[in-house]
mmCIF file of C-alpha atoms in Angstrom:
data_model
loop_
_atom_site.group_PDB
_atom_site.id
_atom_site.type_symbol
_atom_site.label_atom_id
_atom_site.label_comp_id
_atom_site.label_asym_id
_atom_site.label_seq_id
_atom_site.Cartn_x
_atom_site.Cartn_y
_atom_site.Cartn_z
ATOM 1 C CA UNK A 1 35.817 -29.025 -32.008
ATOM 2 C CA UNK A 2 32.949 -29.955 -33.317
ATOM 3 C CA UNK A 3 31.774 -32.953 -30.432
ATOM 4 C CA UNK A 4 32.510 -29.742 -27.818
ATOM 5 C CA UNK A 5 29.963 -27.094 -30.059
ATOM 6 C CA UNK A 6 27.412 -29.537 -30.125
ATOM 7 C CA UNK A 7 27.494 -29.981 -26.489
ATOM 8 C CA UNK A 8 27.721 -26.802 -25.606
ATOM 9 C CA UNK A 9 24.348 -26.425 -27.882
ATOM 10 C CA UNK A 10 22.934 -28.939 -26.020
ATOM 11 C CA UNK A 11 23.777 -27.255 -22.386
ATOM 12 C CA UNK A 12 22.362 -23.952 -24.127
ATOM 13 C CA UNK A 13 18.678 -25.641 -24.875
ATOM 14 C CA UNK A 14 18.852 -27.333 -21.395
ATOM 15 C CA UNK A 15 19.925 -24.089 -19.111
ATOM 16 C CA UNK A 16 16.951 -22.276 -21.712
ATOM 17 C CA UNK A 17 14.780 -24.863 -20.319
ATOM 18 C CA UNK A 18 15.096 -24.657 -16.984
ATOM 19 C CA UNK A 19 15.282 -20.681 -17.011
ATOM 20 C CA UNK A 20 11.855 -20.982 -18.737
ATOM 21 C CA UNK A 21 10.890 -23.149 -16.446
ATOM 22 C CA UNK A 22 11.297 -21.351 -13.402
ATOM 23 C CA UNK A 23 10.078 -18.420 -15.388
ATOM 24 C CA UNK A 24 6.845 -20.323 -15.316
ATOM 25 C CA UNK A 25 6.957 -21.663 -11.860
ATOM 26 C CA UNK A 26 6.453 -17.378 -10.830
ATOM 27 C CA UNK A 27 2.417 -17.345 -12.066
ATOM 28 C CA UNK A 28 1.890 -20.325 -8.914
ATOM 29 C CA UNK A 29 3.513 -17.762 -6.712
ATOM 30 C CA UNK A 30 0.360 -15.294 -6.227
ATOM 31 C CA UNK A 31 2.349 -12.090 -3.683
ATOM 32 C CA UNK A 32 5.217 -11.108 -5.814
ATOM 33 C CA UNK A 33 6.691 -9.101 -2.697
ATOM 34 C CA UNK A 34 7.142 -12.154 -0.737
ATOM 35 C CA UNK A 35 10.499 -13.231 -0.194
ATOM 36 C CA UNK A 36 9.609 -16.715 -2.080
ATOM 37 C CA UNK A 37 8.338 -15.329 -5.172
ATOM 38 C CA UNK A 38 11.588 -12.839 -5.396
ATOM 39 C CA UNK A 39 13.984 -15.710 -4.432
ATOM 40 C CA UNK A 40 12.510 -17.575 -8.214
ATOM 41 C CA UNK A 41 12.431 -14.322 -9.567
ATOM 42 C CA UNK A 42 16.301 -13.557 -9.478
ATOM 43 C CA UNK A 43 16.607 -17.297 -10.011
ATOM 44 C CA UNK A 44 15.424 -17.041 -13.088
ATOM 45 C CA UNK A 45 17.152 -13.743 -14.177
ATOM 46 C CA UNK A 46 20.056 -15.755 -13.617
ATOM 47 C CA UNK A 47 19.146 -18.419 -15.677
ATOM 48 C CA UNK A 48 18.611 -16.544 -18.828
ATOM 49 C CA UNK A 49 21.798 -14.245 -18.546
ATOM 50 C CA UNK A 50 23.524 -17.106 -18.275
ATOM 51 C CA UNK A 51 21.921 -18.453 -21.430
ATOM 52 C CA UNK A 52 22.339 -15.449 -23.262
ATOM 53 C CA UNK A 53 26.397 -15.495 -22.411
ATOM 54 C CA UNK A 54 26.077 -18.518 -23.823
ATOM 55 C CA UNK A 55 24.327 -18.049 -26.815
ATOM 56 C CA UNK A 56 27.272 -14.838 -27.295
ATOM 57 C CA UNK A 57 29.694 -17.387 -26.487
ATOM 58 C CA UNK A 58 28.206 -20.064 -29.309
ATOM 59 C CA UNK A 59 28.139 -16.715 -31.709
ATOM 60 C CA UNK A 60 24.111 -18.069 -32.271
ATOM 61 C CA UNK A 61 23.654 -14.867 -34.285
ATOM 62 C CA UNK A 62 24.898 -12.980 -36.303
ATOM 63 C CA UNK A 63 25.252 -9.664 -37.836
ATOM 64 C CA UNK A 64 26.232 -10.815 -41.860
ATOM 65 C CA UNK A 65 23.272 -13.552 -41.316
ATOM 66 C CA UNK A 66 19.090 -13.037 -42.350
ATOM 67 C CA UNK A 67 16.521 -14.807 -40.319
ATOM 68 C CA UNK A 68 16.917 -17.313 -43.263
ATOM 69 C CA UNK A 69 19.773 -18.002 -41.398
ATOM 70 C CA UNK A 70 18.849 -18.753 -38.451
ATOM 71 C CA UNK A 71 17.933 -22.382 -37.939
ATOM 72 C CA UNK A 72 14.294 -23.137 -36.476
ATOM 73 C CA UNK A 73 15.957 -24.731 -33.050
ATOM 74 C CA UNK A 74 17.500 -21.547 -32.274
ATOM 75 C CA UNK A 75 14.968 -18.758 -33.049
ATOM 76 C CA UNK A 76 13.792 -19.169 -29.440
ATOM 77 C CA UNK A 77 16.608 -17.921 -28.724
ATOM 78 C CA UNK A 78 16.094 -14.456 -29.845
ATOM 79 C CA UNK A 79 13.584 -14.011 -26.644
ATOM 80 C CA UNK A 80 16.452 -14.446 -24.445
ATOM 81 C CA UNK A 81 16.461 -10.311 -23.684
ATOM 82 C CA UNK A 82 12.502 -10.031 -23.729
ATOM 83 C CA UNK A 83 12.342 -12.323 -21.085
ATOM 84 C CA UNK A 84 14.974 -10.973 -18.769
ATOM 85 C CA UNK A 85 12.789 -7.334 -19.791
ATOM 86 C CA UNK A 86 9.841 -8.691 -18.300
ATOM 87 C CA UNK A 87 11.805 -10.516 -15.455
ATOM 88 C CA UNK A 88 13.780 -7.742 -14.343
ATOM 89 C CA UNK A 89 11.018 -5.083 -13.889
ATOM 90 C CA UNK A 90 9.180 -7.044 -11.604
ATOM 91 C CA UNK A 91 12.317 -6.767 -8.795
ATOM 92 C CA UNK A 92 11.070 -4.673 -5.811
ATOM 93 C CA UNK A 93 14.028 -5.296 -3.565
ATOM 94 C CA UNK A 94 16.242 -2.751 -5.418
ATOM 95 C CA UNK A 95 16.406 0.465 -6.588
ATOM 96 C CA UNK A 96 13.223 1.216 -8.680
ATOM 97 C CA UNK A 97 15.387 3.440 -11.358
ATOM 98 C CA UNK A 98 17.657 1.052 -11.451
ATOM 99 C CA UNK A 99 15.052 -1.874 -11.694
ATOM 100 C CA UNK A 100 13.675 0.258 -14.442
ATOM 101 C CA UNK A 101 16.621 1.021 -16.776
ATOM 102 C CA UNK A 102 18.142 -2.461 -16.807
ATOM 103 C CA UNK A 103 14.999 -3.619 -18.144
ATOM 104 C CA UNK A 104 14.986 -0.722 -20.583
ATOM 105 C CA UNK A 105 18.505 -1.892 -21.415
ATOM 106 C CA UNK A 106 17.092 -5.756 -21.998
ATOM 107 C CA UNK A 107 14.302 -4.192 -24.127
ATOM 108 C CA UNK A 108 16.402 -2.297 -26.656
ATOM 109 C CA UNK A 109 19.091 -5.749 -26.697
ATOM 110 C CA UNK A 110 15.918 -8.161 -27.766
ATOM 111 C CA UNK A 111 14.212 -5.240 -30.633
ATOM 112 C CA UNK A 112 18.473 -4.725 -31.917
ATOM 113 C CA UNK A 113 19.005 -8.003 -32.599
ATOM 114 C CA UNK A 114 15.694 -8.532 -34.062
ATOM 115 C CA UNK A 115 16.253 -5.148 -36.393
ATOM 116 C CA UNK A 116 19.271 -6.831 -37.771
ATOM 117 C CA UNK A 117 18.066 -9.817 -38.555
ATOM 118 C CA UNK A 118 15.333 -7.183 -40.424
ATOM 119 C CA UNK A 119 12.534 -9.665 -38.838
ATOM 120 C CA UNK A 120 10.391 -6.463 -37.465
ATOM 121 C CA UNK A 121 7.299 -5.813 -39.343
ATOM 122 C CA UNK A 122 6.696 -2.000 -40.996
ATOM 123 C CA UNK A 123 4.832 -0.735 -38.213
ATOM 124 C CA UNK A 124 7.520 -2.383 -35.419
ATOM 125 C CA UNK A 125 10.257 -0.794 -37.385
ATOM 126 C CA UNK A 126 8.821 2.539 -37.961
ATOM 127 C CA UNK A 127 8.201 2.292 -33.994
ATOM 128 C CA UNK A 128 11.190 1.369 -33.399
ATOM 129 C CA UNK A 129 13.033 3.989 -35.737
ATOM 130 C CA UNK A 130 10.386 6.869 -33.716
ATOM 131 C CA UNK A 131 11.693 4.824 -30.098
ATOM 132 C CA UNK A 132 15.184 5.562 -30.959
ATOM 133 C CA UNK A 133 14.678 9.266 -32.454
ATOM 134 C CA UNK A 134 13.453 10.093 -28.784
ATOM 135 C CA UNK A 135 13.941 7.194 -25.917
ATOM 136 C CA UNK A 136 12.854 9.847 -23.569
ATOM 137 C CA UNK A 137 9.463 11.062 -24.780
ATOM 138 C CA UNK A 138 8.316 7.606 -26.341
ATOM 139 C CA UNK A 139 5.022 6.921 -26.499
ATOM 140 C CA UNK A 140 2.187 4.919 -28.486
ATOM 141 C CA UNK A 141 -0.200 7.680 -28.666
ATOM 142 C CA UNK A 142 1.765 9.934 -30.271
ATOM 143 C CA UNK A 143 -0.785 12.614 -31.014
ATOM 144 C CA UNK A 144 -3.134 14.139 -28.264
ATOM 145 C CA UNK A 145 -6.505 14.218 -30.254
ATOM 146 C CA UNK A 146 -8.170 11.956 -28.111
ATOM 147 C CA UNK A 147 -10.002 10.286 -30.861
ATOM 148 C CA UNK A 148 -7.049 9.314 -32.658
ATOM 149 C CA UNK A 149 -5.851 8.276 -29.436
ATOM 150 C CA UNK A 150 -8.530 5.878 -28.972
ATOM 151 C CA UNK A 151 -8.516 4.147 -32.215
ATOM 152 C CA UNK A 152 -4.533 3.687 -31.662
ATOM 153 C CA UNK A 153 -5.383 1.770 -28.488
ATOM 154 C CA UNK A 154 -8.535 -0.336 -30.594
ATOM 155 C CA UNK A 155 -5.974 -1.156 -32.945
ATOM 156 C CA UNK A 156 -2.802 -2.544 -31.009
ATOM 157 C CA UNK A 157 -5.931 -4.466 -28.584
ATOM 158 C CA UNK A 158 -6.800 -6.688 -32.178
ATOM 159 C CA UNK A 159 -3.893 -6.882 -32.722
ATOM 160 C CA UNK A 160 -2.667 -8.243 -29.595
ATOM 161 C CA UNK A 161 -5.889 -10.444 -29.511
ATOM 162 C CA UNK A 162 -4.886 -11.356 -33.226
ATOM 163 C CA UNK A 163 -1.437 -12.465 -32.403
ATOM 164 C CA UNK A 164 -2.646 -14.693 -29.547
ATOM 165 C CA UNK A 165 -5.574 -16.509 -31.286
ATOM 166 C CA UNK A 166 -2.324 -17.224 -33.783
ATOM 167 C CA UNK A 167 -0.204 -18.686 -31.340
ATOM 168 C CA UNK A 168 -2.921 -20.796 -29.587
ATOM 169 C CA UNK A 169 -3.741 -22.463 -32.950
ATOM 170 C CA UNK A 170 -0.160 -23.272 -33.245
ATOM 171 C CA UNK A 171 0.351 -24.700 -30.346
ATOM 172 C CA UNK A 172 -2.707 -26.541 -30.624
ATOM 173 C CA UNK A 173 -0.606 -28.023 -33.329
ATOM 174 C CA UNK A 174 -0.437 -32.264 -33.053
ATOM 175 C CA UNK A 175 3.071 -33.285 -31.677
ATOM 176 C CA UNK A 176 2.985 -35.085 -35.039
ATOM 177 C CA UNK A 177 3.480 -32.059 -36.950
ATOM 178 C CA UNK A 178 5.581 -30.180 -34.286
ATOM 179 C CA UNK A 179 8.541 -31.996 -35.084
ATOM 180 C CA UNK A 180 8.351 -30.495 -38.660
ATOM 181 C CA UNK A 181 10.237 -27.953 -38.627
ATOM 182 C CA UNK A 182 7.906 -25.537 -41.038
ATOM 183 C CA UNK A 183 5.825 -25.848 -38.143
ATOM 184 C CA UNK A 184 7.729 -25.108 -35.246
ATOM 185 C CA UNK A 185 9.526 -22.282 -36.969
ATOM 186 C CA UNK A 186 5.965 -20.928 -37.393
ATOM 187 C CA UNK A 187 5.233 -21.268 -33.579
ATOM 188 C CA UNK A 188 8.827 -19.973 -33.027
ATOM 189 C CA UNK A 189 8.129 -16.775 -35.483
ATOM 190 C CA UNK A 190 4.316 -16.540 -34.095
ATOM 191 C CA UNK A 191 5.886 -15.646 -30.333
ATOM 192 C CA UNK A 192 8.537 -13.564 -31.287
ATOM 193 C CA UNK A 193 5.424 -11.018 -33.214
ATOM 194 C CA UNK A 194 3.537 -10.900 -29.784
ATOM 195 C CA UNK A 195 6.673 -10.491 -27.813
ATOM 196 C CA UNK A 196 7.848 -7.684 -30.033
ATOM 197 C CA UNK A 197 3.934 -6.126 -29.976
ATOM 198 C CA UNK A 198 4.426 -6.500 -26.002
ATOM 199 C CA UNK A 199 7.751 -5.250 -25.838
ATOM 200 C CA UNK A 200 6.790 -1.514 -27.328
ATOM 201 C CA UNK A 201 3.920 -1.733 -24.715
ATOM 202 C CA UNK A 202 6.478 -2.003 -21.988
ATOM 203 C CA UNK A 203 8.602 0.765 -23.074
ATOM 204 C CA UNK A 204 5.699 3.044 -22.766
ATOM 205 C CA UNK A 205 4.972 1.851 -19.722
ATOM 206 C CA UNK A 206 8.687 2.250 -18.174
ATOM 207 C CA UNK A 207 9.401 5.770 -20.265
ATOM 208 C CA UNK A 208 6.169 6.892 -18.356
ATOM 209 C CA UNK A 209 7.015 5.369 -14.430
ATOM 210 C CA UNK A 210 10.594 7.136 -15.565
ATOM 211 C CA UNK A 211 9.356 10.741 -15.610
ATOM 212 C CA UNK A 212 7.175 10.196 -12.355
ATOM 213 C CA UNK A 213 10.359 9.164 -10.956
ATOM 214 C CA UNK A 214 12.507 12.324 -12.548
ATOM 215 C CA UNK A 215 9.575 14.592 -10.862
ATOM 216 C CA UNK A 216 9.922 13.204 -7.215
ATOM 217 C CA UNK A 217 12.167 14.800 -4.643
ATOM 218 C CA UNK A 218 15.348 13.264 -3.738
ATOM 219 C CA UNK A 219 16.937 12.087 -1.357
ATOM 220 C CA UNK A 220 20.134 12.396 0.187
ATOM 221 C CA UNK A 221 22.817 10.075 0.779
ATOM 222 C CA UNK A 222 22.540 10.728 4.512
ATOM 223 C CA UNK A 223 19.183 10.562 5.076
ATOM 224 C CA UNK A 224 18.913 7.495 2.715
ATOM 225 C CA UNK A 225 21.508 5.643 4.682
ATOM 226 C CA UNK A 226 19.101 6.233 7.951
ATOM 227 C CA UNK A 227 16.047 5.032 6.490
ATOM 228 C CA UNK A 228 18.036 1.924 5.006
ATOM 229 C CA UNK A 229 19.383 1.429 8.791
ATOM 230 C CA UNK A 230 15.760 1.970 10.475
ATOM 231 C CA UNK A 231 14.722 -0.339 8.125
ATOM 232 C CA UNK A 232 17.066 -2.966 9.457
ATOM 233 C CA UNK A 233 16.555 -2.656 12.853
ATOM 234 C CA UNK A 234 12.542 -3.117 12.161
ATOM 235 C CA UNK A 235 13.504 -5.996 10.580
ATOM 236 C CA UNK A 236 15.581 -7.732 12.499
ATOM 237 C CA UNK A 237 14.054 -6.759 15.823
ATOM 238 C CA UNK A 238 17.376 -4.976 16.484
ATOM 239 C CA UNK A 239 16.892 -2.149 19.285
ATOM 240 C CA UNK A 240 17.610 1.541 18.164
ATOM 241 C CA UNK A 241 19.765 3.532 20.566
ATOM 242 C CA UNK A 242 17.158 6.077 21.896
ATOM 243 C CA UNK A 243 14.281 2.990 22.638
ATOM 244 C CA UNK A 244 13.432 2.336 26.006
ATOM 245 C CA UNK A 245 11.142 0.414 27.798
ATOM 246 C CA UNK A 246 9.799 2.765 30.273
ATOM 247 C CA UNK A 247 5.968 3.684 29.924
ATOM 248 C CA UNK A 248 6.191 6.706 31.835
ATOM 249 C CA UNK A 249 7.681 10.020 29.755
ATOM 250 C CA UNK A 250 11.213 11.144 31.556
ATOM 251 C CA UNK A 251 11.058 14.065 34.600
ATOM 252 C CA UNK A 252 12.005 16.425 32.470
ATOM 253 C CA UNK A 253 9.482 16.040 30.229
ATOM 254 C CA UNK A 254 6.800 16.135 32.585
ATOM 255 C CA UNK A 255 8.333 19.329 34.365
ATOM 256 C CA UNK A 256 7.994 20.704 30.692
ATOM 257 C CA UNK A 257 4.855 19.372 30.062
ATOM 258 C CA UNK A 258 6.118 17.381 26.856
ATOM 259 C CA UNK A 259 7.277 20.570 25.388
ATOM 260 C CA UNK A 260 10.955 21.198 25.281
ATOM 261 C CA UNK A 261 13.224 24.194 24.516
ATOM 262 C CA UNK A 262 13.302 27.447 25.789
ATOM 263 C CA UNK A 263 10.353 29.441 27.839
ATOM 264 C CA UNK A 264 11.866 33.081 27.551
ATOM 265 C CA UNK A 265 13.432 34.412 24.182
ATOM 266 C CA UNK A 266 16.594 36.470 24.207
ATOM 267 C CA UNK A 267 14.535 39.508 24.518
ATOM 268 C CA UNK A 268 12.586 38.418 27.303
ATOM 269 C CA UNK A 269 8.875 37.356 25.514
ATOM 270 C CA UNK A 270 7.392 34.384 26.679
ATOM 271 C CA UNK A 271 7.647 31.403 23.303
ATOM 272 C CA UNK A 272 5.359 28.824 25.143
ATOM 273 C CA UNK A 273 2.724 29.147 28.155
ATOM 274 C CA UNK A 274 4.266 28.441 32.018
ATOM 275 C CA UNK A 275 3.062 28.360 35.266
ATOM 276 C CA UNK A 276 4.568 30.302 37.973
ATOM 277 C CA UNK A 277 5.324 28.836 41.036
ATOM 278 C CA UNK A 278 5.639 29.723 44.369
ATOM 279 C CA UNK A 279 8.865 28.062 45.331
ATOM 280 C CA UNK A 280 11.009 25.157 44.570
ATOM 281 C CA UNK A 281 10.369 22.877 47.104
ATOM 282 C CA UNK A 282 6.392 23.060 46.484
ATOM 283 C CA UNK A 283 7.053 20.757 43.281
ATOM 284 C CA UNK A 284 9.045 18.309 45.006
ATOM 285 C CA UNK A 285 6.344 18.288 48.235
ATOM 286 C CA UNK A 286 4.321 17.098 45.594
ATOM 287 C CA UNK A 287 5.851 13.787 44.386
ATOM 288 C CA UNK A 288 5.302 11.705 46.494
ATOM 289 C CA UNK A 289 2.290 12.834 47.664
ATOM 290 C CA UNK A 290 -0.756 10.526 47.692
ATOM 291 C CA UNK A 291 -2.556 9.599 43.921
ATOM 292 C CA UNK A 292 -6.109 9.902 46.153
ATOM 293 C CA UNK A 293 -7.712 13.613 47.474
ATOM 294 C CA UNK A 294 -7.362 13.357 51.392
ATOM 295 C CA UNK A 295 -10.412 14.664 53.480
ATOM 296 C CA UNK A 296 -10.680 18.135 54.759
ATOM 297 C CA UNK A 297 -12.647 18.401 57.617
ATOM 298 C CA UNK A 298 -13.734 15.816 60.245
ATOM 299 C CA UNK A 299 -17.741 14.366 60.419
ATOM 300 C CA UNK A 300 -18.531 16.532 63.473
ATOM 301 C CA UNK A 301 -17.304 19.259 61.197
ATOM 302 C CA UNK A 302 -19.004 18.211 58.213
ATOM 303 C CA UNK A 303 -22.545 18.110 60.315
ATOM 304 C CA UNK A 304 -22.254 20.684 61.871
ATOM 305 C CA UNK A 305 -21.627 22.581 57.990
ATOM 306 C CA UNK A 306 -25.088 20.270 56.746
ATOM 307 C CA UNK A 307 -26.791 21.639 60.538
ATOM 308 C CA UNK A 308 -26.067 25.274 58.888
ATOM 309 C CA UNK A 309 -27.377 24.566 55.732
ATOM 310 C CA UNK A 310 -30.542 23.142 56.877
ATOM 311 C CA UNK A 311 -29.774 19.951 56.084
ATOM 312 C CA UNK A 312 -30.703 18.414 59.504
ATOM 313 C CA UNK A 313 -33.724 18.699 61.899
ATOM 314 C CA UNK A 314 -33.078 18.927 65.137
ATOM 315 C CA UNK A 315 -36.936 18.929 66.664
ATOM 316 C CA UNK A 316 -37.967 15.659 65.352
ATOM 317 C CA UNK A 317 -39.880 18.296 62.134
ATOM 318 C CA UNK A 318 -41.998 19.910 64.318
ATOM 319 C CA UNK A 319 -40.480 23.156 63.128
ATOM 320 C CA UNK A 320 -40.825 21.562 59.116
ATOM 321 C CA UNK A 321 -45.098 22.470 59.521
ATOM 322 C CA UNK A 322 -46.043 18.928 59.831
ATOM 323 C CA UNK A 323 -49.366 17.619 59.783
ATOM 324 C CA UNK A 324 -51.483 19.959 62.547
ATOM 325 C CA UNK A 325 -53.459 18.164 65.185
ATOM 326 C CA UNK A 326 -57.759 20.077 66.113
ATOM 327 C CA UNK A 327 -58.565 21.226 68.652
ATOM 328 C CA UNK A 328 -61.738 19.027 69.941
ATOM 329 C CA UNK A 329 -62.448 21.991 71.828
ATOM 330 C CA UNK A 330 -63.175 24.081 68.207
ATOM 331 C CA UNK A 331 -65.971 23.441 67.166
ATOM 332 C CA UNK A 332 -66.740 26.102 64.189
ATOM 333 C CA UNK A 333 -63.334 24.613 62.958
ATOM 334 C CA UNK A 334 -64.840 20.613 63.239
ATOM 335 C CA UNK A 335 -67.416 21.710 61.184
ATOM 336 C CA UNK A 336 -65.790 23.276 58.519
ATOM 337 C CA UNK A 337 -63.316 20.081 59.055
ATOM 338 C CA UNK A 338 -66.358 17.788 58.194
ATOM 339 C CA UNK A 339 -67.969 19.781 55.540
ATOM 340 C CA UNK A 340 -64.640 20.021 53.277
ATOM 341 C CA UNK A 341 -64.827 16.250 54.028
ATOM 342 C CA UNK A 342 -68.559 15.800 53.129
ATOM 343 C CA UNK A 343 -68.144 18.124 49.536
ATOM 344 C CA UNK A 344 -65.647 15.670 48.783
ATOM 345 C CA UNK A 345 -66.797 12.419 49.152
ATOM 346 C CA UNK A 346 -69.893 13.440 46.996
ATOM 347 C CA UNK A 347 -67.286 14.890 44.406
ATOM 348 C CA UNK A 348 -65.497 11.921 43.816
ATOM 349 C CA UNK A 349 -69.152 9.379 44.201
ATOM 350 C CA UNK A 350 -70.491 11.786 41.149
ATOM 351 C CA UNK A 351 -67.122 11.893 39.237
ATOM 352 C CA UNK A 352 -65.757 8.197 39.501
ATOM 353 C CA UNK A 353 -62.123 7.257 38.912
ATOM 354 C CA UNK A 354 -61.459 7.663 34.555
ATOM 355 C CA UNK A 355 -65.325 9.447 33.918
ATOM 356 C CA UNK A 356 -63.174 12.684 32.027
ATOM 357 C CA UNK A 357 -61.247 10.807 29.720
ATOM 358 C CA UNK A 358 -64.005 10.153 26.937
ATOM 359 C CA UNK A 359 -62.276 10.438 23.928
ATOM 360 C CA UNK A 360 -61.022 6.561 23.147
ATOM 361 C CA UNK A 361 -63.879 4.661 24.228
ATOM 362 C CA UNK A 362 -65.678 2.477 21.578
#
């Protein structure tokens, strides 16, 4: 019987080590929403669940014992429920409210176990009693005074840093001292203090998130089932019943100009804009017509139209007022033109090109 109990103890330690390794493996996976991360997360949760079940079967912890009655090697098993709470709240594959409630229950089991062994500090014990008196309204920052809330944040941050430094210091203890029962016990107790500190912070965040979820509109079961079915079709490439590969809309949509429903109400009032057509045959004739505009006149008709508008000159430009030929017998007209040409030549000689622009010259 004693041999069987020893084997179970060894099995518990091995299982707890495997669960811890699975938990640490999650830190190397950057995307928490990936399938790889979620699969490893569920494996770690299952390992910790099995470890907790084995501790109950072996009655590692009892309500009529004290902290001194717990073996140093068994102190690490007090953290099983804490690790479960930390892992469960990372699950993104199920309903978020259910995930938060399961994580909250795991944290509560962890605090209850520590309270049974009187392992909570005075400050943590007061927080635990305040939590039990009002789970739905629990908050680490219970006051509305900004100064008091700021001081509380600073105090808890300092406590967390001190606990982390203490644990890091103890973890650097040489291997020879780690085999010492007192040294290993101190390391486990320091880790429990840090985890307890983080537990109250996690409970505060969970309760705040649950309040936000409670304010969200409820989704009906039918609508939720439709969304799940649509999500399944989208992820697995299953087309919808109303899905079609056609790129052009149906004729009914074309006829209604993309607007469905009746045109007139029961009282005869128009419900949407519409166009009156002369006959149904006109609409049918336009179905198979060419998609480009056909010519509306012949070339002769076009030229005649241009001639009417003055775009075509028939007499070679004579009627358009071209340059006139001088009459050689009209001496007065010839002299006049000669004088005009001489005056222009004199003007050009007196005013060479560019002589008027003197502003930018050096």
